[in-house]
Amino acid sequence: MLFTEPSHNLQLRLRLDYLRFVGSVSWIMTHPEHLRDEDACKLRRLRERDPELDRLTGHVRKFAVMMTARHGDRLEDWITEVERDSLAPLACFAHNLRRDFDAVRNGLSMPHSSGAVEGNINRLKMLKRQMFGRASLDLLRKRVLLAR
């Protein structure tokens, strides 16, 4: 006869596993210099125990360096390296980057950014959602102009 855990214990274990997963994702996505010593130590232990997590962390950090230091010239090598690895979700991401390779490489290389435009669009959409069904177009217009 197989042992089965009561459902509340299983749910608790799943929640704890999820919280550990969220924590480790945060550690991977944070620049190593900005990690607390305790978190860096935990991540190092996780990477030592799990070779896939170790490879994933390496790939993510290489991509982060490309993004922050504008090294779009390294993108082709990074994609090739990731596609050769056995990490399917990351390989899928790399494959999708290849679809619009020139745009991605330029975005990682050039100092120009559409961030300011995207920020304004995001602000306008937020104002529109806040005003939906509450007031006329005239009030929305005034609020957009005064929100700057």
PDB file of C-alpha atoms in Angstrom:
ATOM      1  CA  MET A   1       0.000   0.000   0.000  1.00  0.00           C
ATOM      2  CA  LEU A   2       1.343   3.400  -0.984  1.00  0.00           C
ATOM      3  CA  PHE A   3       1.654   6.128   1.601  1.00  0.00           C
ATOM      4  CA  THR A   4      -0.281   9.257   0.691  1.00  0.00           C
ATOM      5  CA  GLU A   5       0.067  12.552   2.484  1.00  0.00           C
ATOM      6  CA  PRO A   6      -3.004  14.360   3.716  1.00  0.00           C
ATOM      7  CA  SER A   7      -3.900  17.082   1.248  1.00  0.00           C
ATOM      8  CA  HIS A   8      -3.180  19.973   3.636  1.00  0.00           C
ATOM      9  CA  ASN A   9       0.405  18.739   4.172  1.00  0.00           C
ATOM     10  CA  LEU A  10       0.890  18.399   0.427  1.00  0.00           C
ATOM     11  CA  GLN A  11      -0.495  21.898  -0.148  1.00  0.00           C
ATOM     12  CA  LEU A  12       1.843  23.289   2.508  1.00  0.00           C
ATOM     13  CA  ARG A  13       4.824  21.534   0.909  1.00  0.00           C
ATOM     14  CA  LEU A  14       3.841  22.889  -2.518  1.00  0.00           C
ATOM     15  CA  ARG A  15       3.562  26.411  -1.113  1.00  0.00           C
ATOM     16  CA  LEU A  16       6.979  26.140   0.527  1.00  0.00           C
ATOM     17  CA  ASP A  17       8.504  24.790  -2.706  1.00  0.00           C
ATOM     18  CA  TYR A  18       6.916  27.682  -4.592  1.00  0.00           C
ATOM     19  CA  LEU A  19       8.329  30.238  -2.134  1.00  0.00           C
ATOM     20  CA  ARG A  20      11.793  28.680  -2.453  1.00  0.00           C
ATOM     21  CA  PHE A  21      11.449  28.811  -6.235  1.00  0.00           C
ATOM     22  CA  VAL A  22      10.420  32.486  -6.174  1.00  0.00           C
ATOM     23  CA  GLY A  23      13.349  33.291  -3.895  1.00  0.00           C
ATOM     24  CA  SER A  24      15.844  31.504  -6.120  1.00  0.00           C
ATOM     25  CA  VAL A  25      14.487  33.284  -9.230  1.00  0.00           C
ATOM     26  CA  SER A  26      14.955  36.593  -7.454  1.00  0.00           C
ATOM     27  CA  TRP A  27      18.536  35.659  -6.549  1.00  0.00           C
ATOM     28  CA  ILE A  28      19.307  34.642 -10.135  1.00  0.00           C
ATOM     29  CA  MET A  29      17.851  37.842 -11.567  1.00  0.00           C
ATOM     30  CA  THR A  30      19.652  40.119  -9.091  1.00  0.00           C
ATOM     31  CA  HIS A  31      23.131  41.377  -9.933  1.00  0.00           C
ATOM     32  CA  PRO A  32      25.622  39.369  -7.832  1.00  0.00           C
ATOM     33  CA  GLU A  33      27.028  42.553  -6.270  1.00  0.00           C
ATOM     34  CA  HIS A  34      23.548  43.528  -5.054  1.00  0.00           C
ATOM     35  CA  LEU A  35      22.741  40.211  -3.364  1.00  0.00           C
ATOM     36  CA  ARG A  36      22.874  40.030   0.400  1.00  0.00           C
ATOM     37  CA  ASP A  37      25.660  37.741   1.620  1.00  0.00           C
ATOM     38  CA  GLU A  38      23.100  35.302   3.028  1.00  0.00           C
ATOM     39  CA  ASP A  39      21.223  35.087  -0.291  1.00  0.00           C
ATOM     40  CA  ALA A  40      24.444  34.769  -2.300  1.00  0.00           C
ATOM     41  CA  CYS A  41      25.462  31.871  -0.070  1.00  0.00           C
ATOM     42  CA  LYS A  42      22.081  30.157  -0.517  1.00  0.00           C
ATOM     43  CA  LEU A  43      22.266  30.578  -4.286  1.00  0.00           C
ATOM     44  CA  ARG A  44      25.799  29.207  -4.370  1.00  0.00           C
ATOM     45  CA  ARG A  45      24.669  26.110  -2.444  1.00  0.00           C
ATOM     46  CA  LEU A  46      21.707  25.641  -4.797  1.00  0.00           C
ATOM     47  CA  ARG A  47      23.983  25.962  -7.835  1.00  0.00           C
ATOM     48  CA  GLU A  48      26.387  23.402  -6.379  1.00  0.00           C
ATOM     49  CA  ARG A  49      23.555  20.890  -5.898  1.00  0.00           C
ATOM     50  CA  ASP A  50      21.757  21.468  -9.195  1.00  0.00           C
ATOM     51  CA  PRO A  51      23.828  21.577 -12.402  1.00  0.00           C
ATOM     52  CA  GLU A  52      20.835  22.752 -14.469  1.00  0.00           C
ATOM     53  CA  LEU A  53      20.255  25.695 -12.141  1.00  0.00           C
ATOM     54  CA  ASP A  54      23.964  26.463 -12.316  1.00  0.00           C
ATOM     55  CA  ARG A  55      23.912  26.550 -16.124  1.00  0.00           C
ATOM     56  CA  LEU A  56      20.681  28.574 -16.133  1.00  0.00           C
ATOM     57  CA  THR A  57      22.176  31.149 -13.767  1.00  0.00           C
ATOM     58  CA  GLY A  58      25.247  31.452 -15.960  1.00  0.00           C
ATOM     59  CA  HIS A  59      23.168  32.018 -19.098  1.00  0.00           C
ATOM     60  CA  VAL A  60      20.906  34.561 -17.398  1.00  0.00           C
ATOM     61  CA  ARG A  61      23.846  36.519 -16.042  1.00  0.00           C
ATOM     62  CA  LYS A  62      25.597  36.572 -19.416  1.00  0.00           C
ATOM     63  CA  PHE A  63      22.413  37.930 -20.987  1.00  0.00           C
ATOM     64  CA  ALA A  64      22.124  40.543 -18.243  1.00  0.00           C
ATOM     65  CA  VAL A  65      25.681  41.724 -18.963  1.00  0.00           C
ATOM     66  CA  MET A  66      24.795  42.008 -22.658  1.00  0.00           C
ATOM     67  CA  MET A  67      21.772  44.123 -21.761  1.00  0.00           C
ATOM     68  CA  THR A  68      23.414  46.446 -19.256  1.00  0.00           C
ATOM     69  CA  ALA A  69      26.774  46.893 -21.017  1.00  0.00           C
ATOM     70  CA  ARG A  70      25.292  47.085 -24.544  1.00  0.00           C
ATOM     71  CA  HIS A  71      27.144  44.072 -25.939  1.00  0.00           C
ATOM     72  CA  GLY A  72      24.756  43.159 -28.742  1.00  0.00           C
ATOM     73  CA  ASP A  73      27.727  41.768 -30.651  1.00  0.00           C
ATOM     74  CA  ARG A  74      27.742  38.802 -28.220  1.00  0.00           C
ATOM     75  CA  LEU A  75      24.103  37.886 -28.898  1.00  0.00           C
ATOM     76  CA  GLU A  76      24.771  35.342 -31.678  1.00  0.00           C
ATOM     77  CA  ASP A  77      27.228  33.406 -29.502  1.00  0.00           C
ATOM     78  CA  TRP A  78      24.859  33.529 -26.510  1.00  0.00           C
ATOM     79  CA  ILE A  79      21.921  32.221 -28.557  1.00  0.00           C
ATOM     80  CA  THR A  80      24.024  29.413 -30.033  1.00  0.00           C
ATOM     81  CA  GLU A  81      25.301  28.425 -26.590  1.00  0.00           C
ATOM     82  CA  VAL A  82      21.804  28.399 -25.092  1.00  0.00           C
ATOM     83  CA  GLU A  83      20.293  26.437 -27.999  1.00  0.00           C
ATOM     84  CA  ARG A  84      22.954  23.744 -27.542  1.00  0.00           C
ATOM     85  CA  ASP A  85      22.113  23.435 -23.852  1.00  0.00           C
ATOM     86  CA  SER A  86      19.379  21.104 -22.623  1.00  0.00           C
ATOM     87  CA  LEU A  87      17.377  23.829 -20.876  1.00  0.00           C
ATOM     88  CA  ALA A  88      14.270  23.780 -23.087  1.00  0.00           C
ATOM     89  CA  PRO A  89      12.474  26.957 -21.886  1.00  0.00           C
ATOM     90  CA  LEU A  90      15.626  29.041 -22.225  1.00  0.00           C
ATOM     91  CA  ALA A  91      16.395  27.504 -25.621  1.00  0.00           C
ATOM     92  CA  CYS A  92      12.863  28.430 -26.725  1.00  0.00           C
ATOM     93  CA  PHE A  93      13.479  32.014 -25.575  1.00  0.00           C
ATOM     94  CA  ALA A  94      16.756  32.093 -27.519  1.00  0.00           C
ATOM     95  CA  HIS A  95      15.059  30.660 -30.606  1.00  0.00           C
ATOM     96  CA  ASN A  96      12.425  33.403 -30.444  1.00  0.00           C
ATOM     97  CA  LEU A  97      15.147  36.051 -30.159  1.00  0.00           C
ATOM     98  CA  ARG A  98      16.561  34.717 -33.406  1.00  0.00           C
ATOM     99  CA  ARG A  99      13.256  35.484 -35.170  1.00  0.00           C
ATOM    100  CA  ASP A 100      13.908  39.218 -34.918  1.00  0.00           C
ATOM    101  CA  PHE A 101      17.648  39.026 -34.477  1.00  0.00           C
ATOM    102  CA  ASP A 102      18.571  42.400 -35.995  1.00  0.00           C
ATOM    103  CA  ALA A 103      16.132  44.325 -33.819  1.00  0.00           C
ATOM    104  CA  VAL A 104      17.228  42.515 -30.649  1.00  0.00           C
ATOM    105  CA  ARG A 105      20.932  43.000 -31.441  1.00  0.00           C
ATOM    106  CA  ASN A 106      20.354  46.699 -32.139  1.00  0.00           C
ATOM    107  CA  GLY A 107      18.353  47.053 -28.932  1.00  0.00           C
ATOM    108  CA  LEU A 108      21.240  45.521 -26.993  1.00  0.00           C
ATOM    109  CA  SER A 109      23.859  47.640 -28.785  1.00  0.00           C
ATOM    110  CA  MET A 110      22.541  51.120 -29.397  1.00  0.00           C
ATOM    111  CA  PRO A 111      22.172  53.815 -26.763  1.00  0.00           C
ATOM    112  CA  HIS A 112      18.817  54.897 -28.220  1.00  0.00           C
ATOM    113  CA  SER A 113      15.733  53.754 -26.371  1.00  0.00           C
ATOM    114  CA  SER A 114      11.994  54.079 -26.720  1.00  0.00           C
ATOM    115  CA  GLY A 115      11.702  53.977 -22.929  1.00  0.00           C
ATOM    116  CA  ALA A 116      10.479  57.561 -22.607  1.00  0.00           C
ATOM    117  CA  VAL A 117       7.754  57.015 -25.192  1.00  0.00           C
ATOM    118  CA  GLU A 118       6.733  53.709 -23.607  1.00  0.00           C
ATOM    119  CA  GLY A 119       6.598  55.415 -20.197  1.00  0.00           C
ATOM    120  CA  ASN A 120       4.241  58.096 -21.504  1.00  0.00           C
ATOM    121  CA  ILE A 121       2.020  55.516 -23.172  1.00  0.00           C
ATOM    122  CA  ASN A 122       1.891  53.526 -19.939  1.00  0.00           C
ATOM    123  CA  ARG A 123       0.970  56.700 -17.992  1.00  0.00           C
ATOM    124  CA  LEU A 124      -1.789  57.573 -20.466  1.00  0.00           C
ATOM    125  CA  LYS A 125      -3.242  54.064 -20.304  1.00  0.00           C
ATOM    126  CA  MET A 126      -3.253  54.195 -16.502  1.00  0.00           C
ATOM    127  CA  LEU A 127      -5.087  57.538 -16.529  1.00  0.00           C
ATOM    128  CA  LYS A 128      -7.587  56.226 -19.070  1.00  0.00           C
ATOM    129  CA  ARG A 129      -8.276  53.125 -16.925  1.00  0.00           C
ATOM    130  CA  GLN A 130      -8.750  55.301 -13.838  1.00  0.00           C
ATOM    131  CA  MET A 131     -11.203  57.547 -15.644  1.00  0.00           C
ATOM    132  CA  PHE A 132     -13.143  54.819 -17.468  1.00  0.00           C
ATOM    133  CA  GLY A 133     -16.889  55.290 -17.038  1.00  0.00           C
ATOM    134  CA  ARG A 134     -16.486  58.187 -14.627  1.00  0.00           C
ATOM    135  CA  ALA A 135     -16.209  61.301 -16.680  1.00  0.00           C
ATOM    136  CA  SER A 136     -16.281  62.849 -20.108  1.00  0.00           C
ATOM    137  CA  LEU A 137     -13.505  63.124 -22.637  1.00  0.00           C
ATOM    138  CA  ASP A 138     -12.993  66.776 -21.620  1.00  0.00           C
ATOM    139  CA  LEU A 139     -12.138  65.813 -18.040  1.00  0.00           C
ATOM    140  CA  LEU A 140      -9.816  63.047 -19.248  1.00  0.00           C
ATOM    141  CA  ARG A 141      -8.060  65.576 -21.517  1.00  0.00           C
ATOM    142  CA  LYS A 142      -7.580  68.006 -18.605  1.00  0.00           C
ATOM    143  CA  ARG A 143      -6.287  65.266 -16.367  1.00  0.00           C
ATOM    144  CA  VAL A 144      -3.792  64.086 -19.010  1.00  0.00           C
ATOM    145  CA  LEU A 145      -2.503  67.617 -19.513  1.00  0.00           C
ATOM    146  CA  LEU A 146      -2.272  68.353 -15.783  1.00  0.00           C
ATOM    147  CA  ALA A 147      -0.726  65.002 -14.835  1.00  0.00           C
ATOM    148  CA  ARG A 148       2.692  65.985 -16.116  1.00  0.00           C
TER     149      ARG A 148
END
